[in-house]
């Protein structure tokens, strides 16, 4: 047993302590491949120091994303065999629709191939050029579709979200004063909806409280402004409400999710996260008019309104995944595993976003490399260094992801310069987390030797996916 494992093992034997364990066991395994340092040097240079451009067979532990990387359950795999691959009116669609209505409470559902398909439909149906969309921090594809439809995005998240060390329990909350100030400035008729994300990915997987959602609803209702939820990780958000918000400790995740969604008019969903599937998404709305327009557009971009780009079997697996995601034992181990990794890093004073969020550890690359300017891409550098050290793949969430201002052409310069270690659901074990923590520690010990990167190729849209870099 390694040093870290020993510490945890000893802690587990402390009097009175009861450890949690994953509420599932492994039925099928996928071998992992390790590489030599020389192979990794070659691979990362070939990939232009961008972890998105690595081939996955050169990766050991893949923490690039929690999107579409979940392990499905035996029940989901069994459900795949019930795929009704009819072009129209698939039985699986109706089962999915029923599961979404039951647990999210929305009336009308439009399936899409993944989250950004739903974002495209919503943006095209709801936004007019010159509009303004406030949100609790941006997400890359979400803001892209809003801007592409002609809107200006405004970040109205609480200030604590931009402070990596603030221990605010709900760093995803919307700042009501910022929202009110925007309404006063541009006028309610220029704000088609507030985009409310739960949890907030770019802030570190931070939750938004029920009280805040309720207050945002009250404020926007006074001005006739709608709210669309980014429900991608709303079940993880519900878990944090149950754990942290007074009055909810004895409320089920199901009831919390339903109440939370009731403060919105609809939602976009990337089913690749909370729903424990590898592909799929949906748009939901209670607005009959928007529904009719979106149902018309979906056939142009996604597929018929009863499959939206998903196979019947995918919709069946998603309907089952929705039920499984609301199991509190599962969610405790999901969030618990992320927290376990955070606790290991904390012991070594490694800088990361606190408190630990739902789906990932976000290393604070500014604090890691204080000697690097933001233009030397500290988060991108750290992702490359981690890969070089151990073959672990992480993701830049800083200036590269933020892109450029549409009007001025300047870099957006986010306060947060983060490298994300994203934990896939039900995929890796505690031992993998030990290995990851030790590799982060090795990079931290070596931090003074690191010199940063130059960007040598920059795509026009969502540049972080395909940009290329060279060592400085
Ligand atoms: N909204 C949030 C909060 C997301 O995290 C994502 C995807 C999307 C929308 C878009 O959904 O990928 O299905 O089209 N996040 C992934 C990530 C890509 O790695 O964080 P999609």
Tab-separated table of C-alpha atoms and ligand atoms in Angstrom:
chain	number	residue	atom	x	y	z
A	1	UNK	CA	0.000	0.000	0.000
A	2	UNK	CA	1.386	3.439	-0.860
A	3	UNK	CA	1.840	6.273	1.642
A	4	UNK	CA	-1.440	7.976	0.871
A	5	UNK	CA	-3.354	4.727	0.909
A	6	UNK	CA	-1.808	3.938	4.283
A	7	UNK	CA	-2.902	7.272	5.760
A	8	UNK	CA	-6.446	6.778	4.593
A	9	UNK	CA	-6.441	3.150	5.716
A	10	UNK	CA	-5.285	4.191	9.179
A	11	UNK	CA	-7.888	6.945	9.279
A	12	UNK	CA	-10.484	4.306	8.421
A	13	UNK	CA	-9.562	2.417	11.550
A	14	UNK	CA	-10.016	5.359	13.865
A	15	UNK	CA	-12.566	4.633	16.561
A	16	UNK	CA	-16.108	5.397	15.501
A	17	UNK	CA	-15.270	6.146	11.899
A	18	UNK	CA	-17.435	4.520	9.242
A	19	UNK	CA	-16.197	4.744	5.652
A	20	UNK	CA	-18.498	4.887	2.669
A	21	UNK	CA	-18.016	2.663	-0.335
A	22	UNK	CA	-19.364	2.654	-3.859
A	23	UNK	CA	-22.925	1.237	-3.889
A	24	UNK	CA	-22.102	-1.057	-6.824
A	25	UNK	CA	-19.577	-3.713	-7.781
A	26	UNK	CA	-17.661	-4.254	-11.008
A	27	UNK	CA	-19.030	-6.745	-13.560
A	28	UNK	CA	-16.891	-5.912	-16.594
A	29	UNK	CA	-13.462	-4.301	-16.839
A	30	UNK	CA	-11.643	-2.248	-19.462
A	31	UNK	CA	-7.852	-2.582	-19.270
A	32	UNK	CA	-5.849	0.628	-18.919
A	33	UNK	CA	-2.664	1.287	-20.836
A	34	UNK	CA	0.409	2.894	-19.317
A	35	UNK	CA	3.059	4.727	-21.315
A	36	UNK	CA	6.669	5.759	-20.826
A	37	UNK	CA	7.721	9.358	-20.270
A	38	UNK	CA	9.339	9.351	-23.731
A	39	UNK	CA	6.067	8.209	-25.336
A	40	UNK	CA	4.186	10.950	-23.515
A	41	UNK	CA	6.704	13.629	-24.565
A	42	UNK	CA	6.105	12.596	-28.149
A	43	UNK	CA	2.306	12.374	-27.777
A	44	UNK	CA	1.809	15.785	-26.142
A	45	UNK	CA	4.048	17.534	-28.696
A	46	UNK	CA	2.073	15.851	-31.516
A	47	UNK	CA	-1.115	17.087	-29.812
A	48	UNK	CA	0.115	20.691	-29.757
A	49	UNK	CA	0.119	20.603	-25.916
A	50	UNK	CA	-3.680	20.416	-26.027
A	51	UNK	CA	-5.139	17.468	-24.106
A	52	UNK	CA	-8.208	17.503	-26.412
A	53	UNK	CA	-5.898	16.501	-29.266
A	54	UNK	CA	-4.369	13.471	-27.532
A	55	UNK	CA	-5.434	10.057	-28.723
A	56	UNK	CA	-7.167	8.305	-25.849
A	57	UNK	CA	-4.986	5.201	-26.163
A	58	UNK	CA	-2.064	7.380	-25.038
A	59	UNK	CA	-3.962	8.286	-21.824
A	60	UNK	CA	-3.772	6.359	-18.549
A	61	UNK	CA	-6.449	7.873	-16.251
A	62	UNK	CA	-8.811	10.018	-18.313
A	63	UNK	CA	-10.142	12.980	-16.330
A	64	UNK	CA	-10.765	15.170	-19.364
A	65	UNK	CA	-14.486	15.291	-18.726
A	66	UNK	CA	-17.450	13.713	-16.959
A	67	UNK	CA	-19.410	14.108	-20.206
A	68	UNK	CA	-20.500	10.864	-21.844
A	69	UNK	CA	-17.826	8.976	-19.902
A	70	UNK	CA	-20.065	7.283	-17.303
A	71	UNK	CA	-20.186	3.541	-16.778
A	72	UNK	CA	-23.741	2.387	-17.429
A	73	UNK	CA	-25.383	-0.094	-15.084
A	74	UNK	CA	-26.441	-3.651	-15.956
A	75	UNK	CA	-30.040	-2.402	-16.020
A	76	UNK	CA	-29.142	0.306	-18.516
A	77	UNK	CA	-27.322	-2.191	-20.741
A	78	UNK	CA	-30.332	-4.516	-20.524
A	79	UNK	CA	-32.492	-1.523	-21.500
A	80	UNK	CA	-30.354	-1.026	-24.607
A	81	UNK	CA	-31.765	-4.337	-25.882
A	82	UNK	CA	-35.251	-2.863	-25.672
A	83	UNK	CA	-34.400	-0.207	-28.267
A	84	UNK	CA	-37.394	0.465	-30.490
A	85	UNK	CA	-35.610	1.859	-33.523
A	86	UNK	CA	-38.701	3.201	-35.248
A	87	UNK	CA	-38.169	6.468	-37.088
A	88	UNK	CA	-41.311	7.921	-35.534
A	89	UNK	CA	-43.053	7.360	-32.213
A	90	UNK	CA	-40.448	5.069	-30.581
A	91	UNK	CA	-41.699	3.494	-27.349
A	92	UNK	CA	-38.407	4.509	-25.713
A	93	UNK	CA	-39.157	8.172	-26.392
A	94	UNK	CA	-42.405	7.942	-24.450
A	95	UNK	CA	-40.641	6.256	-21.531
A	96	UNK	CA	-38.024	9.017	-21.538
A	97	UNK	CA	-40.661	11.731	-21.741
A	98	UNK	CA	-42.480	10.196	-18.770
A	99	UNK	CA	-39.254	10.037	-16.701
A	100	UNK	CA	-38.412	13.702	-17.426
A	101	UNK	CA	-41.951	14.875	-16.664
A	102	UNK	CA	-42.005	12.890	-13.425
A	103	UNK	CA	-38.650	14.051	-12.082
A	104	UNK	CA	-38.093	17.487	-13.648
A	105	UNK	CA	-41.747	18.481	-13.855
A	106	UNK	CA	-41.712	20.143	-17.290
A	107	UNK	CA	-44.602	19.693	-19.689
A	108	UNK	CA	-43.069	19.582	-23.158
A	109	UNK	CA	-39.905	17.644	-24.043
A	110	UNK	CA	-37.781	17.772	-27.193
A	111	UNK	CA	-34.980	15.208	-27.422
A	112	UNK	CA	-31.611	16.333	-28.861
A	113	UNK	CA	-28.330	14.635	-29.650
A	114	UNK	CA	-26.657	16.330	-26.645
A	115	UNK	CA	-26.797	19.508	-24.568
A	116	UNK	CA	-25.588	21.962	-27.192
A	117	UNK	CA	-28.331	20.798	-29.564
A	118	UNK	CA	-30.864	21.922	-26.956
A	119	UNK	CA	-28.953	25.194	-26.421
A	120	UNK	CA	-29.078	25.880	-30.147
A	121	UNK	CA	-32.853	25.321	-30.309
A	122	UNK	CA	-33.564	27.446	-27.236
A	123	UNK	CA	-31.300	30.281	-28.394
A	124	UNK	CA	-32.791	30.332	-31.877
A	125	UNK	CA	-36.366	30.289	-30.592
A	126	UNK	CA	-36.056	32.729	-27.694
A	127	UNK	CA	-33.320	35.245	-28.598
A	128	UNK	CA	-33.540	38.216	-30.975
A	129	UNK	CA	-30.442	40.148	-32.123
A	130	UNK	CA	-29.662	42.886	-29.577
A	131	UNK	CA	-31.029	40.897	-26.612
A	132	UNK	CA	-29.189	40.343	-23.332
A	133	UNK	CA	-28.907	37.041	-21.451
A	134	UNK	CA	-27.809	37.059	-17.801
A	135	UNK	CA	-26.388	33.864	-16.346
A	136	UNK	CA	-24.572	32.511	-13.286
A	137	UNK	CA	-21.194	32.405	-15.030
A	138	UNK	CA	-20.861	31.335	-18.622
A	139	UNK	CA	-20.528	27.871	-20.065
A	140	UNK	CA	-18.611	27.629	-23.361
A	141	UNK	CA	-21.240	26.114	-25.687
A	142	UNK	CA	-24.178	27.783	-23.914
A	143	UNK	CA	-22.735	31.289	-24.310
A	144	UNK	CA	-21.667	30.497	-27.855
A	145	UNK	CA	-25.241	29.718	-28.909
A	146	UNK	CA	-26.600	32.787	-27.108
A	147	UNK	CA	-24.083	35.042	-28.859
A	148	UNK	CA	-24.546	33.270	-32.176
A	149	UNK	CA	-28.255	34.124	-31.959
A	150	UNK	CA	-27.343	37.785	-31.422
A	151	UNK	CA	-27.422	38.211	-27.638
A	152	UNK	CA	-24.851	39.670	-25.245
A	153	UNK	CA	-24.087	37.472	-22.242
A	154	UNK	CA	-23.802	39.008	-18.729
A	155	UNK	CA	-22.281	37.180	-15.777
A	156	UNK	CA	-24.462	37.816	-12.704
A	157	UNK	CA	-23.010	35.192	-10.363
A	158	UNK	CA	-22.071	36.174	-6.777
A	159	UNK	CA	-18.534	37.570	-6.389
A	160	UNK	CA	-17.529	34.636	-4.167
A	161	UNK	CA	-17.650	32.399	-7.271
A	162	UNK	CA	-14.585	34.174	-8.650
A	163	UNK	CA	-12.606	33.648	-5.446
A	164	UNK	CA	-11.019	30.190	-5.352
A	165	UNK	CA	-10.583	30.252	-1.565
A	166	UNK	CA	-14.045	31.516	-0.527
A	167	UNK	CA	-15.896	28.815	1.411
A	168	UNK	CA	-19.360	30.150	0.473
A	169	UNK	CA	-21.561	27.007	0.460
A	170	UNK	CA	-23.501	28.117	-2.645
A	171	UNK	CA	-20.997	29.783	-4.934
A	172	UNK	CA	-23.366	29.196	-7.862
A	173	UNK	CA	-25.920	31.701	-6.512
A	174	UNK	CA	-27.081	34.584	-8.660
A	175	UNK	CA	-26.352	38.081	-7.294
A	176	UNK	CA	-29.828	39.664	-7.221
A	177	UNK	CA	-28.390	43.213	-7.240
A	178	UNK	CA	-26.352	42.486	-10.384
A	179	UNK	CA	-29.444	41.016	-12.042
A	180	UNK	CA	-31.641	43.961	-11.032
A	181	UNK	CA	-28.994	46.432	-12.252
A	182	UNK	CA	-28.928	44.731	-15.670
A	183	UNK	CA	-32.740	44.814	-15.908
A	184	UNK	CA	-32.699	48.536	-15.021
A	185	UNK	CA	-29.993	49.196	-17.594
A	186	UNK	CA	-31.203	47.306	-20.687
A	187	UNK	CA	-34.926	46.880	-19.912
A	188	UNK	CA	-36.855	43.683	-19.207
A	189	UNK	CA	-38.091	43.447	-22.799
A	190	UNK	CA	-34.494	42.928	-23.970
A	191	UNK	CA	-33.968	39.955	-21.645
A	192	UNK	CA	-35.658	36.859	-23.091
A	193	UNK	CA	-34.652	34.688	-20.149
A	194	UNK	CA	-32.181	34.247	-17.319
A	195	UNK	CA	-29.881	31.283	-17.888
A	196	UNK	CA	-29.536	29.547	-14.507
A	197	UNK	CA	-27.049	26.689	-14.254
A	198	UNK	CA	-27.068	24.034	-11.526
A	199	UNK	CA	-24.328	23.235	-10.649
A	200	UNK	CA	-22.022	25.871	-12.148
A	201	UNK	CA	-19.370	24.018	-14.116
A	202	UNK	CA	-16.898	26.868	-14.738
A	203	UNK	CA	-17.040	28.036	-11.104
A	204	UNK	CA	-15.862	24.591	-9.972
A	205	UNK	CA	-19.071	22.542	-9.981
A	206	UNK	CA	-20.534	24.870	-7.349
A	207	UNK	CA	-24.210	24.586	-6.362
A	208	UNK	CA	-26.971	27.171	-6.318
A	209	UNK	CA	-29.287	27.216	-3.324
A	210	UNK	CA	-33.036	26.672	-3.351
A	211	UNK	CA	-33.497	30.016	-1.605
A	212	UNK	CA	-31.595	31.762	-4.398
A	213	UNK	CA	-33.557	30.016	-7.169
A	214	UNK	CA	-36.783	31.033	-5.410
A	215	UNK	CA	-35.602	34.640	-5.056
A	216	UNK	CA	-34.516	34.843	-8.707
A	217	UNK	CA	-37.949	33.536	-9.668
A	218	UNK	CA	-39.668	36.226	-7.570
A	219	UNK	CA	-37.496	38.995	-9.026
A	220	UNK	CA	-37.849	37.961	-12.676
A	221	UNK	CA	-41.603	37.307	-12.305
A	222	UNK	CA	-42.072	40.967	-11.358
A	223	UNK	CA	-40.554	41.898	-14.735
A	224	UNK	CA	-42.116	39.136	-16.825
A	225	UNK	CA	-38.712	37.533	-17.551
A	226	UNK	CA	-38.464	33.772	-17.995
A	227	UNK	CA	-35.887	31.428	-16.485
A	228	UNK	CA	-34.266	28.536	-18.343
A	229	UNK	CA	-32.291	26.105	-16.252
A	230	UNK	CA	-29.127	24.395	-17.447
A	231	UNK	CA	-30.108	21.139	-15.730
A	232	UNK	CA	-26.987	19.231	-16.808
A	233	UNK	CA	-25.901	18.514	-13.202
A	234	UNK	CA	-29.102	19.487	-11.360
A	235	UNK	CA	-29.256	16.204	-9.438
A	236	UNK	CA	-25.755	16.837	-8.088
A	237	UNK	CA	-27.017	20.308	-7.179
A	238	UNK	CA	-29.990	18.733	-5.370
A	239	UNK	CA	-27.553	16.638	-3.331
A	240	UNK	CA	-25.731	19.770	-2.159
A	241	UNK	CA	-29.049	21.382	-1.187
A	242	UNK	CA	-29.943	18.310	0.851
A	243	UNK	CA	-26.532	18.371	2.504
A	244	UNK	CA	-26.115	22.113	3.106
A	245	UNK	CA	-29.353	24.073	3.005
A	246	UNK	CA	-31.368	24.366	6.159
A	247	UNK	CA	-34.769	22.660	5.964
A	248	UNK	CA	-33.788	20.108	3.297
A	249	UNK	CA	-31.858	17.438	5.227
A	250	UNK	CA	-34.908	15.157	5.321
A	251	UNK	CA	-36.222	15.970	1.854
A	252	UNK	CA	-35.598	13.395	-0.895
A	253	UNK	CA	-33.459	14.235	-3.922
A	254	UNK	CA	-36.594	13.702	-6.040
A	255	UNK	CA	-38.576	16.312	-4.120
A	256	UNK	CA	-35.661	18.781	-4.102
A	257	UNK	CA	-35.169	18.431	-7.856
A	258	UNK	CA	-38.873	18.953	-8.561
A	259	UNK	CA	-39.081	22.041	-6.377
A	260	UNK	CA	-35.881	23.457	-7.894
A	261	UNK	CA	-37.132	23.000	-11.457
A	262	UNK	CA	-40.485	24.551	-10.534
A	263	UNK	CA	-38.712	27.931	-10.335
A	264	UNK	CA	-37.924	27.789	-14.068
A	265	UNK	CA	-39.926	27.776	-17.295
A	266	UNK	CA	-37.900	25.050	-18.924
A	267	UNK	CA	-34.427	23.589	-19.229
A	268	UNK	CA	-31.625	22.495	-21.505
A	269	UNK	CA	-29.988	19.212	-20.601
A	270	UNK	CA	-26.807	17.391	-21.464
A	271	UNK	CA	-27.819	13.848	-20.528
A	272	UNK	CA	-24.151	12.878	-20.810
A	273	UNK	CA	-23.627	13.943	-17.194
A	274	UNK	CA	-26.323	13.376	-14.530
A	275	UNK	CA	-28.230	10.842	-16.641
A	276	UNK	CA	-25.347	8.332	-16.643
A	277	UNK	CA	-25.375	7.766	-20.408
A	278	UNK	CA	-22.800	8.200	-23.156
A	279	UNK	CA	-24.862	10.414	-25.469
A	280	UNK	CA	-28.094	12.410	-25.531
A	281	UNK	CA	-29.851	15.510	-24.273
A	282	UNK	CA	-33.133	17.386	-24.292
A	283	UNK	CA	-34.872	20.725	-24.230
A	284	UNK	CA	-37.922	21.108	-21.988
A	285	UNK	CA	-40.384	23.948	-21.695
A	286	UNK	CA	-43.742	24.825	-20.220
A	287	UNK	CA	-44.233	27.482	-22.903
A	288	UNK	CA	-46.594	26.187	-25.608
A	289	UNK	CA	-45.479	28.721	-28.204
A	290	UNK	CA	-41.755	28.092	-27.743
A	291	UNK	CA	-42.424	24.361	-27.753
A	292	UNK	CA	-44.134	24.508	-31.118
A	293	UNK	CA	-41.311	26.507	-32.653
A	294	UNK	CA	-38.599	24.286	-31.182
A	295	UNK	CA	-40.445	21.131	-32.231
A	296	UNK	CA	-40.466	22.523	-35.735
A	297	UNK	CA	-36.754	23.418	-35.685
A	298	UNK	CA	-35.610	20.127	-34.146
A	299	UNK	CA	-36.324	18.294	-37.400
A	300	UNK	CA	-33.901	20.627	-39.193
A	301	UNK	CA	-30.943	20.242	-36.826
A	302	UNK	CA	-31.365	17.063	-34.798
A	303	UNK	CA	-33.918	14.544	-36.069
A	304	UNK	CA	-37.614	13.846	-35.688
A	305	UNK	CA	-39.253	15.186	-32.504
A	306	UNK	CA	-39.461	11.679	-31.056
A	307	UNK	CA	-35.742	10.898	-31.291
A	308	UNK	CA	-33.823	14.173	-31.790
A	309	UNK	CA	-30.573	12.502	-32.799
A	310	UNK	CA	-30.684	9.648	-30.286
A	311	UNK	CA	-31.240	5.981	-31.082
A	312	UNK	CA	-34.206	4.358	-29.346
A	313	UNK	CA	-31.802	2.351	-27.181
A	314	UNK	CA	-30.068	5.564	-26.061
A	315	UNK	CA	-33.390	7.002	-24.891
A	316	UNK	CA	-34.164	3.813	-22.951
A	317	UNK	CA	-30.774	3.912	-21.198
A	318	UNK	CA	-31.351	7.580	-20.384
A	319	UNK	CA	-34.793	6.952	-18.883
A	320	UNK	CA	-33.253	4.295	-16.597
A	321	UNK	CA	-30.261	6.553	-15.825
A	322	UNK	CA	-32.576	9.320	-14.614
A	323	UNK	CA	-34.005	6.995	-11.963
A	324	UNK	CA	-30.537	5.758	-10.936
A	325	UNK	CA	-29.132	9.286	-10.630
A	326	UNK	CA	-31.688	10.098	-7.937
A	327	UNK	CA	-30.529	7.273	-5.676
A	328	UNK	CA	-29.007	9.022	-2.686
A	329	UNK	CA	-26.433	6.276	-2.017
A	330	UNK	CA	-25.146	6.662	-5.540
A	331	UNK	CA	-24.975	10.429	-5.240
A	332	UNK	CA	-23.189	10.243	-1.885
A	333	UNK	CA	-20.463	8.093	-3.418
A	334	UNK	CA	-20.303	10.270	-6.542
A	335	UNK	CA	-19.713	13.495	-4.652
A	336	UNK	CA	-17.763	11.598	-1.984
A	337	UNK	CA	-15.209	10.374	-4.499
A	338	UNK	CA	-14.518	13.905	-5.726
A	339	UNK	CA	-14.201	15.047	-2.122
A	340	UNK	CA	-11.821	12.176	-1.339
A	341	UNK	CA	-9.454	13.429	-4.039
A	342	UNK	CA	-9.811	16.964	-2.693
A	343	UNK	CA	-8.953	15.800	0.842
A	344	UNK	CA	-5.725	14.195	-0.397
A	345	UNK	CA	-4.652	17.387	-2.181
A	346	UNK	CA	-5.576	19.475	0.829
A	347	UNK	CA	-3.108	17.525	2.973
A	348	UNK	CA	-0.308	18.787	0.724
A	349	UNK	CA	-1.595	22.375	0.554
A	350	UNK	CA	-2.126	22.135	-3.191
A	351	UNK	CA	-4.196	25.112	-4.374
A	352	UNK	CA	-7.650	24.247	-5.783
A	353	UNK	CA	-11.169	25.645	-5.752
A	354	UNK	CA	-12.878	25.272	-2.367
A	355	UNK	CA	-15.295	23.966	-1.348
A	356	UNK	CA	-14.995	20.865	-3.530
A	357	UNK	CA	-17.789	20.862	-6.129
A	358	UNK	CA	-19.848	18.067	-7.636
A	359	UNK	CA	-18.008	16.708	-10.624
A	360	UNK	CA	-14.366	17.754	-10.506
A	361	UNK	CA	-11.386	19.174	-8.690
A	362	UNK	CA	-10.356	22.488	-10.242
A	363	UNK	CA	-6.671	23.146	-9.630
A	364	UNK	CA	-5.872	26.836	-9.221
A	365	UNK	CA	-3.227	27.289	-11.931
A	366	UNK	CA	-2.551	30.941	-11.028
A	367	UNK	CA	-1.546	29.870	-7.517
A	368	UNK	CA	0.308	26.849	-8.904
A	369	UNK	CA	2.427	28.959	-11.257
A	370	UNK	CA	2.499	32.514	-9.836
A	371	UNK	CA	5.517	33.234	-12.058
A	372	UNK	CA	3.459	32.742	-15.275
A	373	UNK	CA	1.391	35.521	-16.876
A	374	UNK	CA	-2.151	34.637	-17.996
A	375	UNK	CA	-0.900	34.991	-21.606
A	376	UNK	CA	1.525	32.155	-20.926
A	377	UNK	CA	-1.503	29.889	-20.412
A	378	UNK	CA	-0.891	28.521	-16.902
A	379	UNK	CA	-3.911	26.144	-16.911
A	380	UNK	CA	-3.057	24.749	-20.317
A	381	UNK	CA	0.524	24.329	-19.106
A	382	UNK	CA	-0.552	22.465	-15.981
A	383	UNK	CA	-2.750	20.092	-18.015
A	384	UNK	CA	0.263	19.295	-20.241
A	385	UNK	CA	2.581	18.842	-17.233
A	386	UNK	CA	0.163	16.428	-15.529
A	387	UNK	CA	-0.057	14.371	-18.676
A	388	UNK	CA	3.731	14.300	-18.980
A	389	UNK	CA	4.137	13.223	-15.369
A	390	UNK	CA	1.746	10.267	-15.357
A	391	UNK	CA	-0.478	10.032	-18.429
A	392	UNK	CA	-3.427	11.595	-16.577
A	393	UNK	CA	-5.574	13.740	-18.850
A	394	UNK	CA	-7.183	16.918	-17.508
A	395	UNK	CA	-8.652	20.031	-19.166
A	396	UNK	CA	-7.882	23.743	-19.361
A	397	UNK	CA	-10.617	25.979	-17.920
A	398	UNK	CA	-9.079	29.434	-18.101
A	399	UNK	CA	-8.206	32.031	-20.701
A	400	UNK	CA	-8.165	29.558	-23.602
A	401	UNK	CA	-11.674	28.253	-22.801
A	402	UNK	CA	-12.961	31.807	-22.275
A	403	UNK	CA	-12.198	32.760	-25.917
A	404	UNK	CA	-12.369	36.281	-27.301
A	405	UNK	CA	-14.815	39.157	-27.034
A	406	UNK	CA	-16.988	39.109	-30.190
A	407	UNK	CA	-16.845	42.880	-30.608
A	408	UNK	CA	-13.331	43.935	-29.538
A	409	UNK	CA	-11.518	40.721	-30.478
A	410	UNK	CA	-9.572	40.782	-27.182
A	411	UNK	CA	-9.120	37.692	-25.030
A	412	UNK	CA	-11.790	37.315	-22.366
A	413	UNK	CA	-9.656	37.311	-19.209
A	414	UNK	CA	-11.433	35.212	-16.584
A	415	UNK	CA	-10.347	35.651	-12.982
A	416	UNK	CA	-10.369	31.898	-12.639
A	417	UNK	CA	-7.453	30.152	-14.335
A	418	UNK	CA	-8.194	26.496	-13.600
A	419	UNK	CA	-7.156	23.008	-14.628
A	420	UNK	CA	-10.016	20.557	-14.228
A	421	UNK	CA	-9.642	16.992	-12.997
A	422	UNK	CA	-13.085	15.732	-13.938
A	423	UNK	CA	-14.283	12.489	-12.423
A	424	UNK	CA	-16.337	10.210	-14.692
A	425	UNK	CA	-19.287	8.570	-12.935
A	426	UNK	CA	-18.857	4.990	-11.607
A	427	UNK	CA	-15.641	4.509	-13.618
A	428	UNK	CA	-12.553	4.874	-11.422
A	429	UNK	CA	-11.738	3.578	-7.946
A	430	UNK	CA	-10.286	5.140	-4.830
A	431	UNK	CA	-6.872	3.739	-5.804
A	432	UNK	CA	-7.035	5.708	-9.053
A	433	UNK	CA	-7.699	8.830	-7.008
A	434	UNK	CA	-4.559	8.105	-4.953
A	435	UNK	CA	-2.489	7.885	-8.143
A	436	UNK	CA	-3.967	11.147	-9.437
A	437	UNK	CA	-3.262	12.985	-6.181
A	438	UNK	CA	0.346	11.818	-6.151
A	439	UNK	CA	0.870	12.996	-9.719
A	440	UNK	CA	-0.553	16.432	-8.919
A	441	UNK	CA	1.831	16.571	-5.960
A	442	UNK	CA	4.795	15.712	-8.204
A	443	UNK	CA	3.833	18.544	-10.580
A	444	UNK	CA	3.439	20.911	-7.642
A	445	UNK	CA	6.929	20.035	-6.363
A	446	UNK	CA	8.304	20.736	-9.840
A	447	UNK	CA	6.325	23.952	-10.403
A	448	UNK	CA	9.280	26.360	-10.431
A	449	UNK	CA	10.846	24.662	-13.485
A	450	UNK	CA	7.826	25.338	-15.683
A	451	UNK	CA	7.958	28.073	-18.337
A	452	UNK	CA	4.512	28.196	-19.983
A	453	UNK	CA	3.246	27.947	-23.559
A	454	UNK	CA	2.680	30.050	-26.693
A	455	UNK	CA	-0.486	29.604	-28.785
A	456	UNK	CA	0.502	28.863	-32.372
A	457	UNK	CA	-2.900	27.963	-33.864
A	458	UNK	CA	-6.210	29.485	-32.809
A	459	UNK	CA	-9.545	28.327	-34.271
A	460	UNK	CA	-12.342	30.868	-34.583
A	461	UNK	CA	-15.035	29.093	-32.549
A	462	UNK	CA	-14.641	27.362	-29.165
A	463	UNK	CA	-10.900	27.533	-29.622
A	464	UNK	CA	-9.946	25.394	-26.623
A	465	UNK	CA	-10.991	22.218	-28.422
A	466	UNK	CA	-8.464	22.487	-31.258
A	467	UNK	CA	-5.935	25.234	-30.411
A	468	UNK	CA	-2.240	24.270	-30.643
A	469	UNK	CA	0.649	25.390	-28.457
A	470	UNK	CA	4.425	25.216	-28.225
A	471	UNK	CA	6.718	25.359	-25.215
A	472	UNK	CA	8.088	28.817	-24.509
B	1	LIG	N1	-23.965	22.885	-19.973
B	1	LIG	C1	-23.026	22.498	-19.105
B	1	LIG	C2	-23.052	23.031	-17.709
B	1	LIG	C3	-22.026	21.602	-19.501
B	1	LIG	O1	-21.100	21.223	-18.624
B	1	LIG	C4	-22.031	21.116	-20.833
B	1	LIG	C5	-20.978	20.220	-21.305
B	1	LIG	C6	-23.028	21.545	-21.707
B	1	LIG	C7	-23.987	22.425	-21.231
B	1	LIG	C8	-23.078	21.110	-23.147
B	1	LIG	O2	-23.504	19.812	-23.244
B	1	LIG	O3	-21.521	18.614	-24.222
B	1	LIG	O4	-23.807	17.584	-24.196
B	1	LIG	O5	-23.317	19.460	-25.712
B	1	LIG	N2	-19.909	20.036	-20.682
B	1	LIG	C9	-18.844	19.139	-21.034
B	1	LIG	C10	-17.693	19.353	-20.090
B	1	LIG	C11	-18.423	19.171	-22.463
B	1	LIG	O6	-16.661	18.694	-20.283
B	1	LIG	O7	-17.811	20.111	-19.127
B	1	LIG	P1	-22.997	18.810	-24.400
